[in-house]
mmCIF file of C-alpha atoms and ligand atoms in Angstrom:
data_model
loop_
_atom_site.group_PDB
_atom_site.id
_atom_site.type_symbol
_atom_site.label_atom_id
_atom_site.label_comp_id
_atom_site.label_asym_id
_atom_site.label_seq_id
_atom_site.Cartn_x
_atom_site.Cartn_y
_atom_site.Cartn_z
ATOM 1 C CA UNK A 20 0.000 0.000 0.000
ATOM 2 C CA UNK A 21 1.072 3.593 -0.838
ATOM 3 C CA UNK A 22 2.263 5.786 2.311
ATOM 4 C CA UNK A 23 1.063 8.755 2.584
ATOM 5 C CA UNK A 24 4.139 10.804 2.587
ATOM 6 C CA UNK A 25 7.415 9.428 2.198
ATOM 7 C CA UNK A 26 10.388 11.607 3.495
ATOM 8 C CA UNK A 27 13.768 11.046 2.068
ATOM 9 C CA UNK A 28 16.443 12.665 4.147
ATOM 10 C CA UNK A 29 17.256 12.823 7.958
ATOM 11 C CA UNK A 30 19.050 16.073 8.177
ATOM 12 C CA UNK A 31 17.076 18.978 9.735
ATOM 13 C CA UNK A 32 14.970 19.290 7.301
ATOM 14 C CA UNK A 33 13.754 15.759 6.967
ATOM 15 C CA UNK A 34 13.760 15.400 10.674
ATOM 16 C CA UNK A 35 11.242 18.566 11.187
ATOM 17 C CA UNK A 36 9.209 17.641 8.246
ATOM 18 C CA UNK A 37 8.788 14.074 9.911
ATOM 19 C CA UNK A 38 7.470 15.550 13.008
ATOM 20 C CA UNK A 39 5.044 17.693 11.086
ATOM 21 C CA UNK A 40 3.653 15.595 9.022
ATOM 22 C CA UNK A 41 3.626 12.412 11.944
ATOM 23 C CA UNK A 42 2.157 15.102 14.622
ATOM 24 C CA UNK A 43 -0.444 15.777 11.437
ATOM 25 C CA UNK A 44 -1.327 12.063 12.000
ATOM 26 C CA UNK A 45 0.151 11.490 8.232
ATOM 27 C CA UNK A 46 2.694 8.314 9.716
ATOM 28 C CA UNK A 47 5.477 9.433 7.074
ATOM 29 C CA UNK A 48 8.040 6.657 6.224
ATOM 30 C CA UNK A 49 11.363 8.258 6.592
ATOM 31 C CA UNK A 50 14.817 6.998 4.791
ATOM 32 C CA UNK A 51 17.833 7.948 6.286
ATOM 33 C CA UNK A 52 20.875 8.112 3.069
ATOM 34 C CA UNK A 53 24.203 7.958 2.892
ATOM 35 C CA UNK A 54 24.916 10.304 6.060
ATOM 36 C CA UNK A 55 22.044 9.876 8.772
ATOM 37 C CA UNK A 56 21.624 12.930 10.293
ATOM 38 C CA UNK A 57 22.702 14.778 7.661
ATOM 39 C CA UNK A 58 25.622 17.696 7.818
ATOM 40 C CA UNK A 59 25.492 18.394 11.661
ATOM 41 C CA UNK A 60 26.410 15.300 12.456
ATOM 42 C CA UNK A 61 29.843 16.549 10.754
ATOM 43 C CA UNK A 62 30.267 19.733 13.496
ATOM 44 C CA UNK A 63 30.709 19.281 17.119
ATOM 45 C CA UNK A 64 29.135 21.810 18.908
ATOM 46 C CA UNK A 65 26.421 24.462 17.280
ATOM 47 C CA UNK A 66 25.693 27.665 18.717
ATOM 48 C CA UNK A 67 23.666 29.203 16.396
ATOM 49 C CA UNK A 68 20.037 27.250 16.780
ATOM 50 C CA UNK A 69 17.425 29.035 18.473
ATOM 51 C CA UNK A 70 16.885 27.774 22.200
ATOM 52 C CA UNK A 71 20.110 26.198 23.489
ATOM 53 C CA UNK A 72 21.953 29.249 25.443
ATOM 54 C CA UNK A 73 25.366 27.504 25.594
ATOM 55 C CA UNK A 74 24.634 25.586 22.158
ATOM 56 C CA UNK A 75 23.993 22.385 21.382
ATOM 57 C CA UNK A 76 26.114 19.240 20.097
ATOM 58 C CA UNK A 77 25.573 18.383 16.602
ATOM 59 C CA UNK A 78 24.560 14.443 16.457
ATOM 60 C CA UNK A 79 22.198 15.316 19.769
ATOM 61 C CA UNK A 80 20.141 17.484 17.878
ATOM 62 C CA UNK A 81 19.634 15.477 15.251
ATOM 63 C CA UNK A 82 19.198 12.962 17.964
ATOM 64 C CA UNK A 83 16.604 14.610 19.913
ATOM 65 C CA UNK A 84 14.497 15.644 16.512
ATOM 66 C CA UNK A 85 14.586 12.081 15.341
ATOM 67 C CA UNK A 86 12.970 10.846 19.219
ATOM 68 C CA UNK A 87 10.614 13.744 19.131
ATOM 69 C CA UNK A 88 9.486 12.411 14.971
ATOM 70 C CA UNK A 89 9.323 8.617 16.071
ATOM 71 C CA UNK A 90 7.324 9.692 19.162
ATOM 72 C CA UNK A 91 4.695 11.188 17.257
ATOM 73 C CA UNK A 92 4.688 7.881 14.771
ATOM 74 C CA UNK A 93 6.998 8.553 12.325
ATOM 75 C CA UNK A 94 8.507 5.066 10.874
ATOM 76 C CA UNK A 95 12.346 5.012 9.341
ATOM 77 C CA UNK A 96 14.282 2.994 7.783
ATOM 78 C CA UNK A 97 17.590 3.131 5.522
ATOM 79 C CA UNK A 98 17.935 3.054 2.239
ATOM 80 C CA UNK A 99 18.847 5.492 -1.205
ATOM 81 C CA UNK A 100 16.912 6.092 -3.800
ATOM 82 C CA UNK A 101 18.382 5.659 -7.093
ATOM 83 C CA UNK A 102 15.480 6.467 -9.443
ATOM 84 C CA UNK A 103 11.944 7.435 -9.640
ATOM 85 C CA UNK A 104 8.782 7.520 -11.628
ATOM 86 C CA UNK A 105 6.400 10.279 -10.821
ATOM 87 C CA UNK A 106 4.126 10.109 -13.817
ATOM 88 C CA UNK A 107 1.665 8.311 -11.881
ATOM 89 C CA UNK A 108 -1.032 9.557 -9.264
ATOM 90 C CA UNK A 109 1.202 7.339 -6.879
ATOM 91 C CA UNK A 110 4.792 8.326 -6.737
ATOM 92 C CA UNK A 111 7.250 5.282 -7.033
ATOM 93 C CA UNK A 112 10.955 5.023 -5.781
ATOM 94 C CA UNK A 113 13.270 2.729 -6.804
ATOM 95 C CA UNK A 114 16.010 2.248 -3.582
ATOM 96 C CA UNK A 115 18.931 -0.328 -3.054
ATOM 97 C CA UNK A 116 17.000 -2.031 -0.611
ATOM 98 C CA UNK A 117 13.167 -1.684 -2.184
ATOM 99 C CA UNK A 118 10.939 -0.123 -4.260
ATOM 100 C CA UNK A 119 8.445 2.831 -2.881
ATOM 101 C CA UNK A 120 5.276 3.773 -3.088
ATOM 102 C CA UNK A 121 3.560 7.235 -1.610
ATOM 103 C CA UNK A 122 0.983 9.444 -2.363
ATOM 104 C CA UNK A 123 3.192 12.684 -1.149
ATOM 105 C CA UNK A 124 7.008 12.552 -1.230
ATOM 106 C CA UNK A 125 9.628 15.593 0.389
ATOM 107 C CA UNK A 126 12.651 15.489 -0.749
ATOM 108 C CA UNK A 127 15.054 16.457 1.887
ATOM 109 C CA UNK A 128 18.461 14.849 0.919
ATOM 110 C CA UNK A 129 20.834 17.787 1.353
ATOM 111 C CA UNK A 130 23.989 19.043 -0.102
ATOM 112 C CA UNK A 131 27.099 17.327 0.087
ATOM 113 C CA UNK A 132 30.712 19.541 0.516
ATOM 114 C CA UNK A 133 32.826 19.161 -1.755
ATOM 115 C CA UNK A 134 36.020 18.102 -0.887
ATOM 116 C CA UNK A 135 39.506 18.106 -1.700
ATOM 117 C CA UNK A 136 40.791 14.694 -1.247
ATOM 118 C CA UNK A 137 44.216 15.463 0.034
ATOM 119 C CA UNK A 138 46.035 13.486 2.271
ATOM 120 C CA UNK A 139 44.840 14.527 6.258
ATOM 121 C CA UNK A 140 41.524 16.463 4.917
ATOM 122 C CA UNK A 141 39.668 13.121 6.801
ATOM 123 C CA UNK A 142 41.895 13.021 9.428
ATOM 124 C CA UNK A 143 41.400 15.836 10.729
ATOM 125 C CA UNK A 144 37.845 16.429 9.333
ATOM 126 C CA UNK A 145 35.406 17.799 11.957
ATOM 127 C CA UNK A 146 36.628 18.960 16.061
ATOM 128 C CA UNK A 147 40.329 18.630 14.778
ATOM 129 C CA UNK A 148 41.152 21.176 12.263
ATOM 130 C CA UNK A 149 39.433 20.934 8.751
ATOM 131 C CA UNK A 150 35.664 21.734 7.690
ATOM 132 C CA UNK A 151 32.929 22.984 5.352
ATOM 133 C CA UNK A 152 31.811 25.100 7.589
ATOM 134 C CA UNK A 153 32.232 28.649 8.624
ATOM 135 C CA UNK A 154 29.431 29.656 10.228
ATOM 136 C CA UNK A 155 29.377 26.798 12.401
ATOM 137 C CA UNK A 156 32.973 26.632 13.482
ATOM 138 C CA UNK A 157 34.564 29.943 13.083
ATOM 139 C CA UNK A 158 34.065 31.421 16.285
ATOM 140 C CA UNK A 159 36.188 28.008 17.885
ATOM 141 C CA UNK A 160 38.937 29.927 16.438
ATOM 142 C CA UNK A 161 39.608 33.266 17.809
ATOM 143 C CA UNK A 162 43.118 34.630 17.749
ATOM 144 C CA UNK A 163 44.519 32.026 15.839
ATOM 145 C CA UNK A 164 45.486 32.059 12.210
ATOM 146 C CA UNK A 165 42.821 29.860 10.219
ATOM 147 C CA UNK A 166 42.785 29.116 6.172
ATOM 148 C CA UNK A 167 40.283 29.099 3.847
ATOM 149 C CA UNK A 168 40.426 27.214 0.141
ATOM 150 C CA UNK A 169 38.655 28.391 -2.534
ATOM 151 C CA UNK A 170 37.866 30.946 -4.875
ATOM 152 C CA UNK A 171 34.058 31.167 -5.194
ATOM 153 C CA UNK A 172 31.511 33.629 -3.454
ATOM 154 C CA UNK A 173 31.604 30.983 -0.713
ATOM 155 C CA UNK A 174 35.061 31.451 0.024
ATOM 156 C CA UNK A 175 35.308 34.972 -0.351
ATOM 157 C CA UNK A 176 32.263 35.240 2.232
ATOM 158 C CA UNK A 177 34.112 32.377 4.574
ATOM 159 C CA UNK A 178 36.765 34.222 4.703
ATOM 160 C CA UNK A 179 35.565 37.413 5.496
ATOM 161 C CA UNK A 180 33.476 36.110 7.976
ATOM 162 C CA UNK A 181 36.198 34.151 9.687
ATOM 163 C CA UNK A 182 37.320 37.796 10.260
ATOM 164 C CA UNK A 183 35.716 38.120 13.041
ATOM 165 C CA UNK A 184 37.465 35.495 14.901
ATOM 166 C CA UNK A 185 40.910 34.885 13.655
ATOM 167 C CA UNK A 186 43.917 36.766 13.617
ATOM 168 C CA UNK A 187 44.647 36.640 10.304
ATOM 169 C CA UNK A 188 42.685 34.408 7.591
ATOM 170 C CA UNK A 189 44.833 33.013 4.499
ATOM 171 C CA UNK A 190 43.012 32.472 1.344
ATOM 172 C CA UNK A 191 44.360 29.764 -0.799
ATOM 173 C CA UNK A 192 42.792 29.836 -4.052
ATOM 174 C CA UNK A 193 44.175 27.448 -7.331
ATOM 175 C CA UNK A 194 44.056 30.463 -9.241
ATOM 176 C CA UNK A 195 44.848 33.854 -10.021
ATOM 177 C CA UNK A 196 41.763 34.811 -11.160
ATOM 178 C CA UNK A 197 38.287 34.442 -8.776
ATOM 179 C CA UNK A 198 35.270 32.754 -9.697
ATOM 180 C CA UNK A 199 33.508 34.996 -7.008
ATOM 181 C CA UNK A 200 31.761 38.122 -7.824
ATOM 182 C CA UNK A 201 34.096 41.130 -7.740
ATOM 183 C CA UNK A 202 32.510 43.206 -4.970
ATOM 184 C CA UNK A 203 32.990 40.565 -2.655
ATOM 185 C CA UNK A 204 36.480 39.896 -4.357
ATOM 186 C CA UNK A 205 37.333 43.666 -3.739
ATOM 187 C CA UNK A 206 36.321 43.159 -0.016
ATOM 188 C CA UNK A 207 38.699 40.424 0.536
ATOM 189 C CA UNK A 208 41.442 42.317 -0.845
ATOM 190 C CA UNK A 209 41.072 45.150 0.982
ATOM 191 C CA UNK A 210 40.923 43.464 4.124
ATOM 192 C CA UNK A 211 43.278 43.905 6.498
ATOM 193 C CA UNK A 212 43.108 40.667 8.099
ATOM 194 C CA UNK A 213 42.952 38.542 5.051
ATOM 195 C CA UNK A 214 46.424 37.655 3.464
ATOM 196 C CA UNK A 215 46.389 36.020 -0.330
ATOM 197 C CA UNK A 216 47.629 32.936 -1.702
ATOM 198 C CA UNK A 217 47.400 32.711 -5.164
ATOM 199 C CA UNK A 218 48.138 30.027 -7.887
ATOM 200 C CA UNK A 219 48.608 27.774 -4.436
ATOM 201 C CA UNK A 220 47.140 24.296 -4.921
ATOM 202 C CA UNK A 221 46.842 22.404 -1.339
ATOM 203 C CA UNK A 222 48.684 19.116 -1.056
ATOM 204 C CA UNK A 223 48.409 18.154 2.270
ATOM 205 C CA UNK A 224 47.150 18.837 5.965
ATOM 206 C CA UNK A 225 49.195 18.882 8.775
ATOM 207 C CA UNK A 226 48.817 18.295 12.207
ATOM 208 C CA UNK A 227 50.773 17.764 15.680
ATOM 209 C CA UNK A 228 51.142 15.059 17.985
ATOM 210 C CA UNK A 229 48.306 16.393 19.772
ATOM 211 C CA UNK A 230 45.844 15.327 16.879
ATOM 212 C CA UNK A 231 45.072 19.058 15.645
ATOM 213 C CA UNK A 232 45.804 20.991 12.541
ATOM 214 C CA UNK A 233 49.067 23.266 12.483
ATOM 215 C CA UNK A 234 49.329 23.965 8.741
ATOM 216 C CA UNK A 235 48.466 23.349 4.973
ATOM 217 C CA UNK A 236 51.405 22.573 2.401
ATOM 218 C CA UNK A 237 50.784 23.876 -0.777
ATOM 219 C CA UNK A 238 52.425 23.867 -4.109
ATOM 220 C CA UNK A 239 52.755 27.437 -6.286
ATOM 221 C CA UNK A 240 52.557 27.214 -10.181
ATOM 222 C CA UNK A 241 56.291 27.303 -10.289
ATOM 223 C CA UNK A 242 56.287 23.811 -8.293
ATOM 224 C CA UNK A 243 57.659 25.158 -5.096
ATOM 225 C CA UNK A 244 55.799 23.975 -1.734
ATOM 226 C CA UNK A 245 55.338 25.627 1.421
ATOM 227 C CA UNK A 246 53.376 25.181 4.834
ATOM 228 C CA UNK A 247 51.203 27.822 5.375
ATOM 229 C CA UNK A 248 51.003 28.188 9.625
ATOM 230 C CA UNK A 249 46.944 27.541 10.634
ATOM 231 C CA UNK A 250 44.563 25.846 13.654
ATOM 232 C CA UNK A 251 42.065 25.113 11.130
ATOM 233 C CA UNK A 252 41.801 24.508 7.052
ATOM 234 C CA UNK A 253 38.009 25.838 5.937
ATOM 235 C CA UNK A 254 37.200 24.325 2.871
ATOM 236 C CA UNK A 255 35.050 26.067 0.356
ATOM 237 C CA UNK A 256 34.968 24.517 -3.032
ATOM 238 C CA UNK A 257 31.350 24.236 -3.409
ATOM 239 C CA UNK A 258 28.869 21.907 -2.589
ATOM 240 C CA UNK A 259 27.246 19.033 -4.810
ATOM 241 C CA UNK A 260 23.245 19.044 -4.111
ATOM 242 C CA UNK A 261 21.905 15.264 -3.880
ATOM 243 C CA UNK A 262 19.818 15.564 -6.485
ATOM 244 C CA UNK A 263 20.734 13.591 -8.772
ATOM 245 C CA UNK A 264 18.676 10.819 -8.738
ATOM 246 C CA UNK A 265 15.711 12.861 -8.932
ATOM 247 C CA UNK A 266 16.278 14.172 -12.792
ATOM 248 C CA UNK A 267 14.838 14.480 -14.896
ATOM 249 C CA UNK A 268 12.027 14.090 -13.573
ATOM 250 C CA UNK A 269 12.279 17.356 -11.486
ATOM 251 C CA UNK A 270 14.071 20.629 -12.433
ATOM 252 C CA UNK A 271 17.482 21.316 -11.266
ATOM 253 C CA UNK A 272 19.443 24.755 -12.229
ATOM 254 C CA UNK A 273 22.610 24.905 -13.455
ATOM 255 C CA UNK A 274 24.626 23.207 -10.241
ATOM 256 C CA UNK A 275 22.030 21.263 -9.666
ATOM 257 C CA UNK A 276 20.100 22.428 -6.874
ATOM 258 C CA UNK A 277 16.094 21.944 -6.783
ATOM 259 C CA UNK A 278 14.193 24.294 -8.697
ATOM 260 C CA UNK A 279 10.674 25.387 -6.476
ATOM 261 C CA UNK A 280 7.745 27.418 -6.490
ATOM 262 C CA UNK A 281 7.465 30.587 -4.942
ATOM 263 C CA UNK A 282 6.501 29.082 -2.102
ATOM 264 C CA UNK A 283 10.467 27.525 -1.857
ATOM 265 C CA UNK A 284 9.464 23.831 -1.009
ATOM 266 C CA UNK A 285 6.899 22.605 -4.464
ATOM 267 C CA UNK A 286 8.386 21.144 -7.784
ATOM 268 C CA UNK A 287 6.570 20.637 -10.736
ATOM 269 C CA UNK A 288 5.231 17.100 -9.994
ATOM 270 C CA UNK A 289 2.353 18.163 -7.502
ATOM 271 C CA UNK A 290 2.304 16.161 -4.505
ATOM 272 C CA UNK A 291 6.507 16.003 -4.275
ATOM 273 C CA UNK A 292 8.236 18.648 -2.227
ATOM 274 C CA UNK A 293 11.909 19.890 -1.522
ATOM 275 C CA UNK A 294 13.533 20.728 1.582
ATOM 276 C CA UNK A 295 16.933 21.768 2.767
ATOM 277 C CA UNK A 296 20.252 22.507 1.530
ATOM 278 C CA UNK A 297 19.444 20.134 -1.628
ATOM 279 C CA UNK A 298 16.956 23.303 -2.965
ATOM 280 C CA UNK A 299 18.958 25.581 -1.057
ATOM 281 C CA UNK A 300 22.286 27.085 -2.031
ATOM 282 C CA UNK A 301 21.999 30.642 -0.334
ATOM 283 C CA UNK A 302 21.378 30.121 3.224
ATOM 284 C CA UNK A 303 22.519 26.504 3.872
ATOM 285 C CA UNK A 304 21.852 26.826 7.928
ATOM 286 C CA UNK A 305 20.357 23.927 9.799
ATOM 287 C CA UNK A 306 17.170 26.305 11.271
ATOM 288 C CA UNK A 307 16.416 27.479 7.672
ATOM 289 C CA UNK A 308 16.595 23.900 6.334
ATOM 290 C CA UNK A 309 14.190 23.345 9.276
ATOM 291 C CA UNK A 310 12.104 25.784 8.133
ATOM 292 C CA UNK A 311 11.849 24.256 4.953
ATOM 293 C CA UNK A 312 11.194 21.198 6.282
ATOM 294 C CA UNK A 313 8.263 22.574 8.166
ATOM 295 C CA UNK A 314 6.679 24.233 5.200
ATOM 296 C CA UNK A 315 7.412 21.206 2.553
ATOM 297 C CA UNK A 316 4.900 19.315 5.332
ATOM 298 C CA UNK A 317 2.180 21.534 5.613
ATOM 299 C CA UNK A 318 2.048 22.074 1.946
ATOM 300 C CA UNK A 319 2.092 18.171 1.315
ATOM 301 C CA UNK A 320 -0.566 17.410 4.676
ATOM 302 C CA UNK A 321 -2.481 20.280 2.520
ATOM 303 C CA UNK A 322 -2.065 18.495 -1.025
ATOM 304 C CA UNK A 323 -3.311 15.199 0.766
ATOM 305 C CA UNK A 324 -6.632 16.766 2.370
ATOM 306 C CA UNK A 325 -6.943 18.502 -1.077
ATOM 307 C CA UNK A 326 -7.035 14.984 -2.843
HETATM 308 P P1 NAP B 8 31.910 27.918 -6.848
HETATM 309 O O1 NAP B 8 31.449 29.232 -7.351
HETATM 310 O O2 NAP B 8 31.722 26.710 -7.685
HETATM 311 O O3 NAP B 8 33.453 28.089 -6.494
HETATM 312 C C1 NAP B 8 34.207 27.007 -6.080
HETATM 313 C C2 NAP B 8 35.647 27.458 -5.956
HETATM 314 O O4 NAP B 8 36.393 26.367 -5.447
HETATM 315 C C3 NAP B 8 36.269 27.872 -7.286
HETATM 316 O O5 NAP B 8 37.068 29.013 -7.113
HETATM 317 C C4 NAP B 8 37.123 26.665 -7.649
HETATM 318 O O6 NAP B 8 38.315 26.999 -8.310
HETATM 319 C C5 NAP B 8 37.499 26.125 -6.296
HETATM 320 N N1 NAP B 8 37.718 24.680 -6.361
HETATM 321 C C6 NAP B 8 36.854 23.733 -6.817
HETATM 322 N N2 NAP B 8 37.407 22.525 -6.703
HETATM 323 C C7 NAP B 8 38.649 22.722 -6.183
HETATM 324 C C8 NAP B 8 39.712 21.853 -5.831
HETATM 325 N N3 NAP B 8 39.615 20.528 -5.984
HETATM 326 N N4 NAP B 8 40.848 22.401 -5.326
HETATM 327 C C9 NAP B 8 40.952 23.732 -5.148
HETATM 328 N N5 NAP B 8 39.985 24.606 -5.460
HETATM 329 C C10 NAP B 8 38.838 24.103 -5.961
HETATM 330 O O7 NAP B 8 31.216 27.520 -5.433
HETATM 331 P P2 NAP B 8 30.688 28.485 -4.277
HETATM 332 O O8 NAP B 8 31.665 29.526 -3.978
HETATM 333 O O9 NAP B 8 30.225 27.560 -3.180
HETATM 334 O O10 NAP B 8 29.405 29.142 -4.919
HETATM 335 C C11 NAP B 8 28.320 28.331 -5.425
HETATM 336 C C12 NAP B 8 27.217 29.244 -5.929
HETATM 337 O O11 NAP B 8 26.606 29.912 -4.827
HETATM 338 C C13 NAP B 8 27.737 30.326 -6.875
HETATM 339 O O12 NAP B 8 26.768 30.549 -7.847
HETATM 340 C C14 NAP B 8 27.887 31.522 -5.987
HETATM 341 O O13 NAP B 8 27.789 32.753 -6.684
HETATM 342 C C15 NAP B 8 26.734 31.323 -5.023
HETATM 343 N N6 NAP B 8 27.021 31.980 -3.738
HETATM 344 C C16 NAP B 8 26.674 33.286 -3.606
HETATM 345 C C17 NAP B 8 26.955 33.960 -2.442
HETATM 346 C C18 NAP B 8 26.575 35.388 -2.335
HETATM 347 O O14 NAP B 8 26.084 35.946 -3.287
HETATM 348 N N7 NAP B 8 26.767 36.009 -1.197
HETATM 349 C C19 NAP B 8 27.610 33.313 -1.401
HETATM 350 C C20 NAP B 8 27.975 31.999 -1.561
HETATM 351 C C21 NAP B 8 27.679 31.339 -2.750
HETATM 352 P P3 NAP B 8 38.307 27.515 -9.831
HETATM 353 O O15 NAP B 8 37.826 28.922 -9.761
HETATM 354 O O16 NAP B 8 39.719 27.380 -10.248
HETATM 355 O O17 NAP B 8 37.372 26.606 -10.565
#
């Protein structure tokens, strides 16, 4: 039998949509992918959601929201979806471990970082002294001289806001030229905490005997390598939405991210709904995929009543 709303995704904003749409008496079927829990489970400590005073660990958020969804009836289970058919009145889903079938579907399967696969990126990857994530970890390292990689808007904006923290913030960019837009390019060089390293690929991370980060080697285009002195390696290449099995079915723009409606959670297919960073490449914070998560459940409990 067909659920009534299948949620793929256990990130924040699978997790809230499953306790909307179980407290709406819907029973969603949830699938946890590839990373249960979704990116938080990658930080330690976060600071920045709404009602923890002295923040809140990572994997006991996503803990807590997955208790609070199963309390209210929510049912989960793992698996990935690999394809779909959503010609039909009933929306099918083809996953490793079975084939789906639901009425309403939310799509909540994130973003994934990309990263730079260089030897001690995984070591270190997380509390240590590398990660995607600026907003979440910056302020862990104040007065201390921190890195960021990349050349995109995302860097640039990293880096300036690592400003805050750091003494000094080292942008390592492949290039010489920035992908980024050049207002925010301008900002970074003018900033007086943010030094430049151009044409600098990174090779490796580097760490002490006490587990942690304490520099980047990188190569210049002349082949000469260096070890550029840092606590912690931000890495901000871009990130690859997990969309992919989901086309072409739905509408993706040009890096892939979920095209919606207006409303920032429907697709084209009525009755299937996106959530989270995977529709989402501007804010990317766990309360705003929340949010989205929220809204991609009323509108779907509201599609349902509507059928
Ligand atoms: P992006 O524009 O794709 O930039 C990624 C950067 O990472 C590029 O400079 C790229 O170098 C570099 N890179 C990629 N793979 C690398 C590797 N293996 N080693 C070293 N460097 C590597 O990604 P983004 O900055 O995340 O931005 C994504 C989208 O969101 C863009 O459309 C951007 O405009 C938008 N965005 C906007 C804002 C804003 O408006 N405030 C903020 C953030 C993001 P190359 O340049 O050499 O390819």
């Amino acid at each position: 039998m067909a659920e009534n709303v299948l949620i793929l995704g256990t990130g924040c904003a699978g997790l809230t949509a499953a306790i909307y749409a179980a407290r709406a008496g819907l029973s969603p079927l949830v699938l946890e992918g590839g990373q249960p829990g979704g990116q938080l489970t990658t930080t330690s400590e976060v600071e920045n959601f709404p009602g923890f005073v002295h923040g809140v660990d990572g994997n006991e958020l996503i803990t807590n929201m997955k208790a609070q969804a199963e309390r209210f009836g929510a049912k989960f289970a793992w698996d990935r979806i690999d394809s779909v058919d959503f010609s039909g009145p009933v929306k099918k889903l083809v996953g490793g471990e079975a084939t789906y079938e639901a009425k309403a579907v939310i799509i909540a399967t994130g973003a994934s970082p990309r990263l730079l696969g260089i030897p001690g990126e995984k070591k270190y990857y997380g509390g240590n002294g590398v990660t995607t994530c600026a907003t979440c970890d910056g302020a862990f390292y104040r007065n201390v001289p921190v890195v960021v990689v990349g050349g995109g808007d995302s860097a640039c904006e990293e880096a300036l806001f690592l400003t805050r923290f750091a003494s000094k913030v080292i942008l390592v960019h492949r290039r010489e030229k920035f992908r980024a837009s050049e207002i925010m390019v301008q900002r970074v060089k003018s900033h007086a905490k943010i030094e430049l390293a151009l044409n600098c690929n990174p090779l490796e991370v580097l760490g002490g005997e006490d587990g942690k980060v304490h520099s980047l080697r990188v190569q210049d285009a002349a082949g000469a390598q260096r070890d550029i002195a840092c606590k912690c390696v931000f890495i901000a290449i871009g990130h690859v939405p997990n969309s992919q099995a989901f086309t072409p079915a739905l509408a993706v723009d040009d890096n892939g991210y979920f095209v919606a409606g207006d409303n920032t959670v429907s697709t084209r297919v009525p009755g299937v709904f996106v959530a989270g960073d995977c529709a989402d490449h501007v804010y990317r914070q766990a309360i705003t995929a929340a949010g989205m998560g929220c809204r991609a459940a009323i509108e779907a409990e509201r599609w349902l009543a509507g059928l």
